[in-house]
CSV table of C-alpha atoms and ligand atoms in Angstrom, one decimal:
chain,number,residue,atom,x,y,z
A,254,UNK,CA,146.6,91.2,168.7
A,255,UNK,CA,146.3,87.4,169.2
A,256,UNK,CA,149.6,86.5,170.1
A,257,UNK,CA,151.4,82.8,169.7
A,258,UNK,CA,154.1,82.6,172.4
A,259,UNK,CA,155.7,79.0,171.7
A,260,UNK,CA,157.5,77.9,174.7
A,261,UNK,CA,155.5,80.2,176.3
A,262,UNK,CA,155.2,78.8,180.1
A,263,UNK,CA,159.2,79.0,180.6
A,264,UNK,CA,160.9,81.0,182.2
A,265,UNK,CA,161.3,84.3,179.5
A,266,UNK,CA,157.9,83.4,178.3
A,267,UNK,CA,155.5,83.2,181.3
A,268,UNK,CA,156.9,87.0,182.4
A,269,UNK,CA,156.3,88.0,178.4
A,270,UNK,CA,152.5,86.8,178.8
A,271,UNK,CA,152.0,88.7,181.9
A,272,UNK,CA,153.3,91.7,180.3
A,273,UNK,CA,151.4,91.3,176.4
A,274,UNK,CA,148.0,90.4,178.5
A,275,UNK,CA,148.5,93.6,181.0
A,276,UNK,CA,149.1,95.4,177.8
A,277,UNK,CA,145.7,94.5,176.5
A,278,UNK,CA,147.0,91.5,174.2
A,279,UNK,CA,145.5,88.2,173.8
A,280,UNK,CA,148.1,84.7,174.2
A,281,UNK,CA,148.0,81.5,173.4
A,282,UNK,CA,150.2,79.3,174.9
A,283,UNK,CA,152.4,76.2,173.0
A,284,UNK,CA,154.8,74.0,175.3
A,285,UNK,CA,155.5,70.9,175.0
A,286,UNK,CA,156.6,71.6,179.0
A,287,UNK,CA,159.9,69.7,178.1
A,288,UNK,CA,161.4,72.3,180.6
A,289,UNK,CA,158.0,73.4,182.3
A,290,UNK,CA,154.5,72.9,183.7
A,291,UNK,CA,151.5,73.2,182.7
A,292,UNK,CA,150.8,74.5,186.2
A,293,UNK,CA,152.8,78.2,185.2
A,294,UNK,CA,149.7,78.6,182.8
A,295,UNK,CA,147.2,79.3,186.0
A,296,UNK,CA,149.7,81.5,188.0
A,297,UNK,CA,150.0,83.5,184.8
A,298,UNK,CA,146.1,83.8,185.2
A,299,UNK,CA,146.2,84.5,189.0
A,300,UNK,CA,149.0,87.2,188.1
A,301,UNK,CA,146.9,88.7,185.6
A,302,UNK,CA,143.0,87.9,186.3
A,303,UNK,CA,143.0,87.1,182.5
A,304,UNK,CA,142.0,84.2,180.0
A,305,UNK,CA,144.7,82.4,178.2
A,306,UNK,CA,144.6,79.2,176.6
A,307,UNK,CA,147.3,76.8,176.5
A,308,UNK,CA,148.0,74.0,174.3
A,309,UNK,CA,150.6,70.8,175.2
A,310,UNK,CA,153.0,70.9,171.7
A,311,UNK,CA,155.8,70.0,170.0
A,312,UNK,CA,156.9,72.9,167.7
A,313,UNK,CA,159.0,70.0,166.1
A,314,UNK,CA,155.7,68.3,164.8
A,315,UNK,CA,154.4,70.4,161.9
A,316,UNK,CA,150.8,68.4,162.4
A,317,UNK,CA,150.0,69.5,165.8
A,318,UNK,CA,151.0,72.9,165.3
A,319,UNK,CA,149.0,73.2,161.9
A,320,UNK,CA,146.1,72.1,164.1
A,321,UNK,CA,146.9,74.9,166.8
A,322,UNK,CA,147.0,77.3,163.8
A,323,UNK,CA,144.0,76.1,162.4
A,324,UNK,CA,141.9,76.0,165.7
A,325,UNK,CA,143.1,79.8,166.5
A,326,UNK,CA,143.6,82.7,164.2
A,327,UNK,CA,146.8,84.0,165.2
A,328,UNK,CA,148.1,87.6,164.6
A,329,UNK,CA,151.3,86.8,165.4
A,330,UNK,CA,153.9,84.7,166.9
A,331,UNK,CA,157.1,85.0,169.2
A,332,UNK,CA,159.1,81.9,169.4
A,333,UNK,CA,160.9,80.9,172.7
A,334,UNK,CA,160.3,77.5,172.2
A,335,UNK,CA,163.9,75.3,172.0
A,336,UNK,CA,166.7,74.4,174.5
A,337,UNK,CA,169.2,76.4,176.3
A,338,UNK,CA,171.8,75.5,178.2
A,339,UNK,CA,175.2,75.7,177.0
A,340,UNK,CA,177.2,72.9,178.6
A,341,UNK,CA,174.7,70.1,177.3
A,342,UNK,CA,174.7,71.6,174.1
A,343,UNK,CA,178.6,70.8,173.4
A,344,UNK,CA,178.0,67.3,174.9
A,345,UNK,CA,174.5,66.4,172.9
A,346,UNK,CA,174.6,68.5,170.2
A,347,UNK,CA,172.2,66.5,167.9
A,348,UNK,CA,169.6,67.5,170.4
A,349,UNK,CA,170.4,71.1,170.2
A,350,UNK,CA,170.4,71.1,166.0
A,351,UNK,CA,167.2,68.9,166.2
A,352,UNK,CA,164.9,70.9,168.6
A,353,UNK,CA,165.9,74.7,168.4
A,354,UNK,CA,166.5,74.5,164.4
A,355,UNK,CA,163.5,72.2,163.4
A,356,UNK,CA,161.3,73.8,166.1
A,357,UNK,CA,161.9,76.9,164.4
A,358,UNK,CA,161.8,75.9,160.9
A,359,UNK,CA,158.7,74.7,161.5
A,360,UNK,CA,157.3,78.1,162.6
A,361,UNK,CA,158.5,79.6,160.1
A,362,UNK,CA,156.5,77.5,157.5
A,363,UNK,CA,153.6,77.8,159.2
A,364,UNK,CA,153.5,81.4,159.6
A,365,UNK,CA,153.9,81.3,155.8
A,366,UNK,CA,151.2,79.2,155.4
A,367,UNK,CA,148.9,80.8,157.9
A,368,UNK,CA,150.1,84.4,156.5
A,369,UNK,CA,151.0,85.4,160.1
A,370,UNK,CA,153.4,88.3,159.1
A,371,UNK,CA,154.6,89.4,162.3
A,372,UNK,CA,157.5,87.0,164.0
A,373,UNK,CA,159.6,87.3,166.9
A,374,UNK,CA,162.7,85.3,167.9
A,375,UNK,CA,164.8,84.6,171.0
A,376,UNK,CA,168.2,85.0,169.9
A,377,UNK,CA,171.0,85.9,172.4
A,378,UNK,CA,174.1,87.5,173.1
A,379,UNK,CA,176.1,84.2,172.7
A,380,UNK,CA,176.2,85.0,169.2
A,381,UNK,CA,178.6,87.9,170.0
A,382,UNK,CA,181.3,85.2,170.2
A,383,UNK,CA,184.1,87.0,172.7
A,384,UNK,CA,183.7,90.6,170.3
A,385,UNK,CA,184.6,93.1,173.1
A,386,UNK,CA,182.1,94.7,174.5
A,387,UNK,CA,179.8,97.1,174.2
A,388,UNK,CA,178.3,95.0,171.6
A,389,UNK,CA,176.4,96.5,169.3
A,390,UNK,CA,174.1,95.0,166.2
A,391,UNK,CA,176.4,96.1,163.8
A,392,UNK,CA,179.1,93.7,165.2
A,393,UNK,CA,180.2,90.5,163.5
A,394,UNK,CA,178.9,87.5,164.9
A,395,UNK,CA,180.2,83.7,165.0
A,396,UNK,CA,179.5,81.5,168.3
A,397,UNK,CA,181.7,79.2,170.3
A,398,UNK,CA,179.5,76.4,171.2
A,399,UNK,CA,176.1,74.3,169.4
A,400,UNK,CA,173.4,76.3,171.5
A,401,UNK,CA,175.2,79.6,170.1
A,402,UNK,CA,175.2,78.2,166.2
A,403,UNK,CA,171.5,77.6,166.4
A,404,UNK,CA,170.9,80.9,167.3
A,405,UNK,CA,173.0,82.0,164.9
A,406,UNK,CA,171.6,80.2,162.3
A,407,UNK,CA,167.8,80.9,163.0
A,408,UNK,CA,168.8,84.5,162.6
A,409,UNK,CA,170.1,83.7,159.0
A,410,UNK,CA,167.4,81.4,158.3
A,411,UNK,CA,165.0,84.5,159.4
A,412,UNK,CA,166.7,87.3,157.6
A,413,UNK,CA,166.9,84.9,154.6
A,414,UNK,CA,163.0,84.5,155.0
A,415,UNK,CA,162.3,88.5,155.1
A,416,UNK,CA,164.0,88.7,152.0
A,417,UNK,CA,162.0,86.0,149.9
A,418,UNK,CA,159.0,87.1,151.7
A,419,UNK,CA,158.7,91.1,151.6
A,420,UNK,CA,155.2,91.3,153.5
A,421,UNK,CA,157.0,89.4,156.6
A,422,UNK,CA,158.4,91.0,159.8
A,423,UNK,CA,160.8,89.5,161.8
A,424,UNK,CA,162.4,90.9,165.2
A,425,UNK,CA,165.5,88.9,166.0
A,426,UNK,CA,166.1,90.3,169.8
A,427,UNK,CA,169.4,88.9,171.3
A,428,UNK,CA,168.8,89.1,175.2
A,429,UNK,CA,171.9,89.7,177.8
A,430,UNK,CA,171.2,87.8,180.7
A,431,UNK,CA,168.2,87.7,182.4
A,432,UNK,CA,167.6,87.1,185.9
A,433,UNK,CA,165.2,88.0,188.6
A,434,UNK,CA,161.3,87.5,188.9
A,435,UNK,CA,158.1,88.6,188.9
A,436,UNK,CA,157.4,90.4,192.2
A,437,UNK,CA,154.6,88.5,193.0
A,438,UNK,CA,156.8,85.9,193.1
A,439,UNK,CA,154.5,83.3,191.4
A,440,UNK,CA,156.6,83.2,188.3
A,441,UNK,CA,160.3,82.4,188.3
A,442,UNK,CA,163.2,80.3,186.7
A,443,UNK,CA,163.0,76.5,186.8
A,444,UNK,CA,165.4,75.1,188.6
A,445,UNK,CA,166.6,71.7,188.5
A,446,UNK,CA,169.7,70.5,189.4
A,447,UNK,CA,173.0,72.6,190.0
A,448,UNK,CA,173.0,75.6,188.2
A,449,UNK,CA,174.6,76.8,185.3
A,450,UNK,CA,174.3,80.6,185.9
A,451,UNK,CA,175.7,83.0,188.5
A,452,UNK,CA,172.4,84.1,190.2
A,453,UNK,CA,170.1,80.9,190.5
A,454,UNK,CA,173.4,79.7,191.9
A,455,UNK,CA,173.6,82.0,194.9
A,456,UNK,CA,170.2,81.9,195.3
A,457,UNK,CA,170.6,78.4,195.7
A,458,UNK,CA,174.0,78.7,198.5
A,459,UNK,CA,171.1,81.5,200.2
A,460,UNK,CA,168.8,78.9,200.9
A,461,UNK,CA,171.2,76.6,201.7
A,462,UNK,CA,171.0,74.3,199.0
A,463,UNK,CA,174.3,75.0,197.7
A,464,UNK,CA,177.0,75.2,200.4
A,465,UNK,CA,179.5,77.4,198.3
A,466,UNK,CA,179.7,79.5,195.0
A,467,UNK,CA,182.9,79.2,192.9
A,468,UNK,CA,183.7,82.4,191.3
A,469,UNK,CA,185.5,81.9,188.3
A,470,UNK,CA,188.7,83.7,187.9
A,471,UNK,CA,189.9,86.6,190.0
A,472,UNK,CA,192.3,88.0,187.6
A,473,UNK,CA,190.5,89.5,184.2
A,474,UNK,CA,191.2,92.8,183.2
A,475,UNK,CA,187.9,94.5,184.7
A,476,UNK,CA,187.6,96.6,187.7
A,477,UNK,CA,187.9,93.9,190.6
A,478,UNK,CA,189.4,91.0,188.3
A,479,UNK,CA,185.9,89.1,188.1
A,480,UNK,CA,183.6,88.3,185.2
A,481,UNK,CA,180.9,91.3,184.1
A,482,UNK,CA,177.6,90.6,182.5
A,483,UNK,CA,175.2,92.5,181.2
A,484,UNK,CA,172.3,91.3,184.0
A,485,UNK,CA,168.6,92.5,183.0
A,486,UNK,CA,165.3,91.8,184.9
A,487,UNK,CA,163.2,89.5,183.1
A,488,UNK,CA,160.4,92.1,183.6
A,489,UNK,CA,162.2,94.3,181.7
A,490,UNK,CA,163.2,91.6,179.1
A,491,UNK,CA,159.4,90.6,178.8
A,492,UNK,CA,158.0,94.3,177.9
A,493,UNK,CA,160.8,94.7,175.5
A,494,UNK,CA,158.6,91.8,173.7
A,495,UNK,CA,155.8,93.9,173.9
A,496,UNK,CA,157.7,96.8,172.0
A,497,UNK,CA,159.0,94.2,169.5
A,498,UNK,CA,156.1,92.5,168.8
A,499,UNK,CA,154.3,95.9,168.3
A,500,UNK,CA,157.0,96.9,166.3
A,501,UNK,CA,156.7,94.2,163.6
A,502,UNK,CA,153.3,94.6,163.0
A,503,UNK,CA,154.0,98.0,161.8
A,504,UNK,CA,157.3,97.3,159.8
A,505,UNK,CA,158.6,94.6,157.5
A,506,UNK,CA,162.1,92.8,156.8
A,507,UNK,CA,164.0,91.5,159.7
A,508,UNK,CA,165.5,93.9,162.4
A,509,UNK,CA,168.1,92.6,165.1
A,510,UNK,CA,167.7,94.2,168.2
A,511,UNK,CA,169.7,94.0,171.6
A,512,UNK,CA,168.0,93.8,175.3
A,513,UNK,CA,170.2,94.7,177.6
A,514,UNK,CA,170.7,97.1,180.0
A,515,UNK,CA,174.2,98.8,178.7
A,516,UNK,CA,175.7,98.5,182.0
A,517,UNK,CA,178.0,95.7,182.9
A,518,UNK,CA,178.2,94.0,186.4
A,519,UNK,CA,180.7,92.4,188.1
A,520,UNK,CA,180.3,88.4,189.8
A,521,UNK,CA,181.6,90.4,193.0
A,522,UNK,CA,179.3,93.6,192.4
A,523,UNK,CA,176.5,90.9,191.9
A,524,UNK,CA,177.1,89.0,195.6
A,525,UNK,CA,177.5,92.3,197.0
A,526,UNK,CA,174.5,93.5,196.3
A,527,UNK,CA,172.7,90.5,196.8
A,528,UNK,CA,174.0,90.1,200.6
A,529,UNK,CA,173.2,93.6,201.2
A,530,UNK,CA,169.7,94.1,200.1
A,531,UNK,CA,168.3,91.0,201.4
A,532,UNK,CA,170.6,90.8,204.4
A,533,UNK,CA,172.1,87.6,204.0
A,534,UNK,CA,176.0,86.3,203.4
A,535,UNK,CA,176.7,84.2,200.4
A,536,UNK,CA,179.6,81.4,201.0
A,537,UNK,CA,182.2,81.8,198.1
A,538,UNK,CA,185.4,81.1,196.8
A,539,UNK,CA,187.3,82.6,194.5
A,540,UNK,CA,188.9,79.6,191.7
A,541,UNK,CA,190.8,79.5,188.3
A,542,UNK,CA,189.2,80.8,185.2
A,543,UNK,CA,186.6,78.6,183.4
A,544,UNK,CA,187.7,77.3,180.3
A,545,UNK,CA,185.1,79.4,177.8
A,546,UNK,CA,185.0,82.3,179.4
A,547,UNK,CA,185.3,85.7,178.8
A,548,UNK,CA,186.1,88.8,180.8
A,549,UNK,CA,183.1,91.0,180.1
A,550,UNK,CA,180.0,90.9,178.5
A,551,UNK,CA,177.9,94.2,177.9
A,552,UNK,CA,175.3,95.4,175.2
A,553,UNK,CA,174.9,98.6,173.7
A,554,UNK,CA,171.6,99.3,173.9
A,555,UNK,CA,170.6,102.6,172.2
A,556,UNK,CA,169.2,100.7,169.0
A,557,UNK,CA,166.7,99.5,171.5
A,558,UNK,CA,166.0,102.6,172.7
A,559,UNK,CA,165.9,104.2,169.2
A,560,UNK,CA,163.8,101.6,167.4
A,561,UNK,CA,161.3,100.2,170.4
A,562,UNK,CA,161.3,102.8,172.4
A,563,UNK,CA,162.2,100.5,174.9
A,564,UNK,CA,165.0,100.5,178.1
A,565,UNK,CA,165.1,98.8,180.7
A,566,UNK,CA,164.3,100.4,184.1
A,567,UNK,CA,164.9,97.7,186.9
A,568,UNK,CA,167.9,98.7,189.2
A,569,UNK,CA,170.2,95.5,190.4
A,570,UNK,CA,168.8,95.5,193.8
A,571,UNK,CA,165.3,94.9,192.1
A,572,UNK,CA,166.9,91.9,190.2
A,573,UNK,CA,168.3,90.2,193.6
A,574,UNK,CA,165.5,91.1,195.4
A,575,UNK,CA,163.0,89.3,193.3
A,576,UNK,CA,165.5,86.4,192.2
A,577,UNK,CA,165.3,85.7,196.3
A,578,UNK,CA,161.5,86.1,196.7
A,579,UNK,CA,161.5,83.5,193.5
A,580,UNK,CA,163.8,81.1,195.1
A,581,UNK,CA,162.2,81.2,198.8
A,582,UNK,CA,158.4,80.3,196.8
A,583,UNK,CA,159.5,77.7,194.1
B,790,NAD,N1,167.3,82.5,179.9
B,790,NAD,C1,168.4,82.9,179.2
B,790,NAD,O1,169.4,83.3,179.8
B,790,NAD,C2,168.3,83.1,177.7
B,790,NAD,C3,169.3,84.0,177.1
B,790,NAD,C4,169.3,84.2,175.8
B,790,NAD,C5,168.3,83.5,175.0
B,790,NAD,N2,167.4,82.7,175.6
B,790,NAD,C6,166.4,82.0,174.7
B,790,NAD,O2,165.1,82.4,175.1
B,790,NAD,C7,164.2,81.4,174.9
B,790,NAD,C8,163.4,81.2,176.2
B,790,NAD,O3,164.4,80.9,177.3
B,790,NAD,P1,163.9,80.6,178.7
B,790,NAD,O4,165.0,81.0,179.6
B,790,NAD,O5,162.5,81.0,179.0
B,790,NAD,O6,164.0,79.0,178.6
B,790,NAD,P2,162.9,77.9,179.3
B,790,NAD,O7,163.6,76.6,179.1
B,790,NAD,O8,162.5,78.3,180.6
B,790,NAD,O9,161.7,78.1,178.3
B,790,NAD,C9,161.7,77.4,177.0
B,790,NAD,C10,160.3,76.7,176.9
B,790,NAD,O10,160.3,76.1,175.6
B,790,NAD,C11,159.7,74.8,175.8
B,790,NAD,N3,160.1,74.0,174.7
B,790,NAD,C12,161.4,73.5,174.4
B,790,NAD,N4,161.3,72.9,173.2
B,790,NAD,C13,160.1,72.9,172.8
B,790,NAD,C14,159.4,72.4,171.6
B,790,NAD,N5,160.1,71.7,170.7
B,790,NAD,N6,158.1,72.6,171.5
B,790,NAD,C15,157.4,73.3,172.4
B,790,NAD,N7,157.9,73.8,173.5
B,790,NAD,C16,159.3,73.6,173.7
B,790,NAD,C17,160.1,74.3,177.2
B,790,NAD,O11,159.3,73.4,177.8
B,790,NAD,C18,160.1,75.6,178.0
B,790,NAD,O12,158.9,75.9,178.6
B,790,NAD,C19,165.0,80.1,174.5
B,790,NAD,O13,164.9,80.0,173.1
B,790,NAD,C20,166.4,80.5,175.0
B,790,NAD,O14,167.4,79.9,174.2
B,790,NAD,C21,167.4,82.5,176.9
């Protein structure tokens, strides 16, 4: 298949076109590189030894990406494109609503247009609200912050879609949290500024960037009192694309679909295993809760399994060992 990957040279995306062109794909690249740059688009070549073409869009502006659709003939499309971190989305929300929802929208009608059947979207786990976990597909859903509700409400807007239009597929795949690299350690997460998330962060106090990590809260009901996530290597995250994007050109209506791994990790499990398999001691402190939080975050993730054919395979010490090799070449 010719494959659309908007957004395609951040962070999820540039691993997902590694993994569609190893898997005999073709991509076509649109970023607008509002969080990127252009120069991902030749270490996904050097990874690879493949062609892939890139164009500089706005998935907001419904002319350029007509023109894209026009110049191309596009089996299919998977939308990263849109904004993503949490925090700035409760102090701008506008921007949030404007980019991730019009971005979106705006696929959407071009697809219809085009006729390109076969859609795939980056939802999250964030729209599990604080259910408790394992969360399954099944569960009710309601966010607690903007970047959540446009997730949530792309996920509407694309089931609503599949029902008006019954030759359309659409895979709505809410990831856990992905961290880690690509081993060749060409491809990575950007990272500007301080970091939101736990492992960019001790990365970060690794290299001396950072002098300490704050570990939120000490006294949750889990094992050792500390947060637990639901870590999975990007790796992993990007072939599960591969699964979904071969599964909606086979099926039709929309299908929500969890990537995770099914096991939950604690912020102290997480240092731990850092420090010991790349031999280094991170600096931290243990503080009060953050306001927000919650204590545990996991996904059940037998649909995955089930519908895909699709699990994920990277062990923790993979994920620390790559996010390291990632931070030491960025
Ligand atoms: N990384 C995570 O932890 C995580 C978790 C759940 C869901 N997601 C979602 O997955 C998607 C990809 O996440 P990521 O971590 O790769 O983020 P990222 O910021 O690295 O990648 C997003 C890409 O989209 C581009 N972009 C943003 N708005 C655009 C627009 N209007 N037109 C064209 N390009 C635009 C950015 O330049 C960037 O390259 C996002 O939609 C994000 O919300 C990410």
């Amino acid at each position: 298949m010719k494959i659309l990957l908007t957004g395609g040279a951040g962070y999820i995306g540039s691993h997902t076109a590694v993994e569609l062109l190893n898997s005999g794909h073709e991509v076509i690249i649109a970023d607008n590189y509002s969080n990127s740059k252009p120069e991902i688009i030749d270490k996904i070549r050097e990874i690879t030894g493949k062609r892939i073409k890139a164009y500089e869009a706005d998935c907001c502006e419904y002319n350029q990406m007509k023109q894209l659709l026009s110049n191309e003939k596009i089996d299919a499309v998977i939308h990263f494109a849109g904004y993503k971190a949490v925090g700035e989305s409760v102090e701008k929300p506008l921007k949030y609503y404007r980019n991730n929802l019009d971005s979106a929208i705006t696929m959407i009608e071009l697809i219809k247009e085009f006729n390109i059947t076969n859609f795939v979207f980056s939802s999250s786990a964030t729209v599990y609200g604080d259910s408790a976990p394992p969360c399954d597909e099944t569960m009710n859903t309601g966010c607690t912050n903007p970047y959540g509700w446009t997730k949530y409400m792309i996920e509407q807007i694309v089931r609503d879609v599949s029902v008006a239009w019954p030759e359309f597929s659409g895979v709505l795949l809410r990831y856990f949290n992905p961290i880690g690299a690509h081993k060749s350690g060409l491809i990575g997460e950007k990272n500007n500024g301080i970091p939101n998330n736990l492992m960019p962060y001790i990365t970060k106090v690794a290299s001396g960037e950072l002098e300490k990590l704050s570990v939120f809260g000490c006294d949750y009901p889990t094992p050792d009192g500390t947060g637990v996530r639901d870590y999975i290597h990007v790796v992993d995250l990007a072939k599960g694309h591969v699964k979904a994007i071969e599964y909606a050109a086979d099926n039709k209506g929309a299908e929500v679909i969890n990537l995770g791994t099914g096991r939950g990790y604690s912020v102290l499990e997480i240092i731990k295993a850092f420090e010991k398999v790349n031999e280094i001691n991170i600096n931290y402190k243990i503080v009060e809760r953050r306001p927000g939080d919650i204590a545990e975050m996991c996904a059940d993730a037998r649909k995955a399994k089930r519908v895909l054919d699709w699990e994920a395979k990277e062990s923790l010490e993979d994920m620390c060992k790559d996010s390291w090799r990632w931070e030491q070449n960025c």
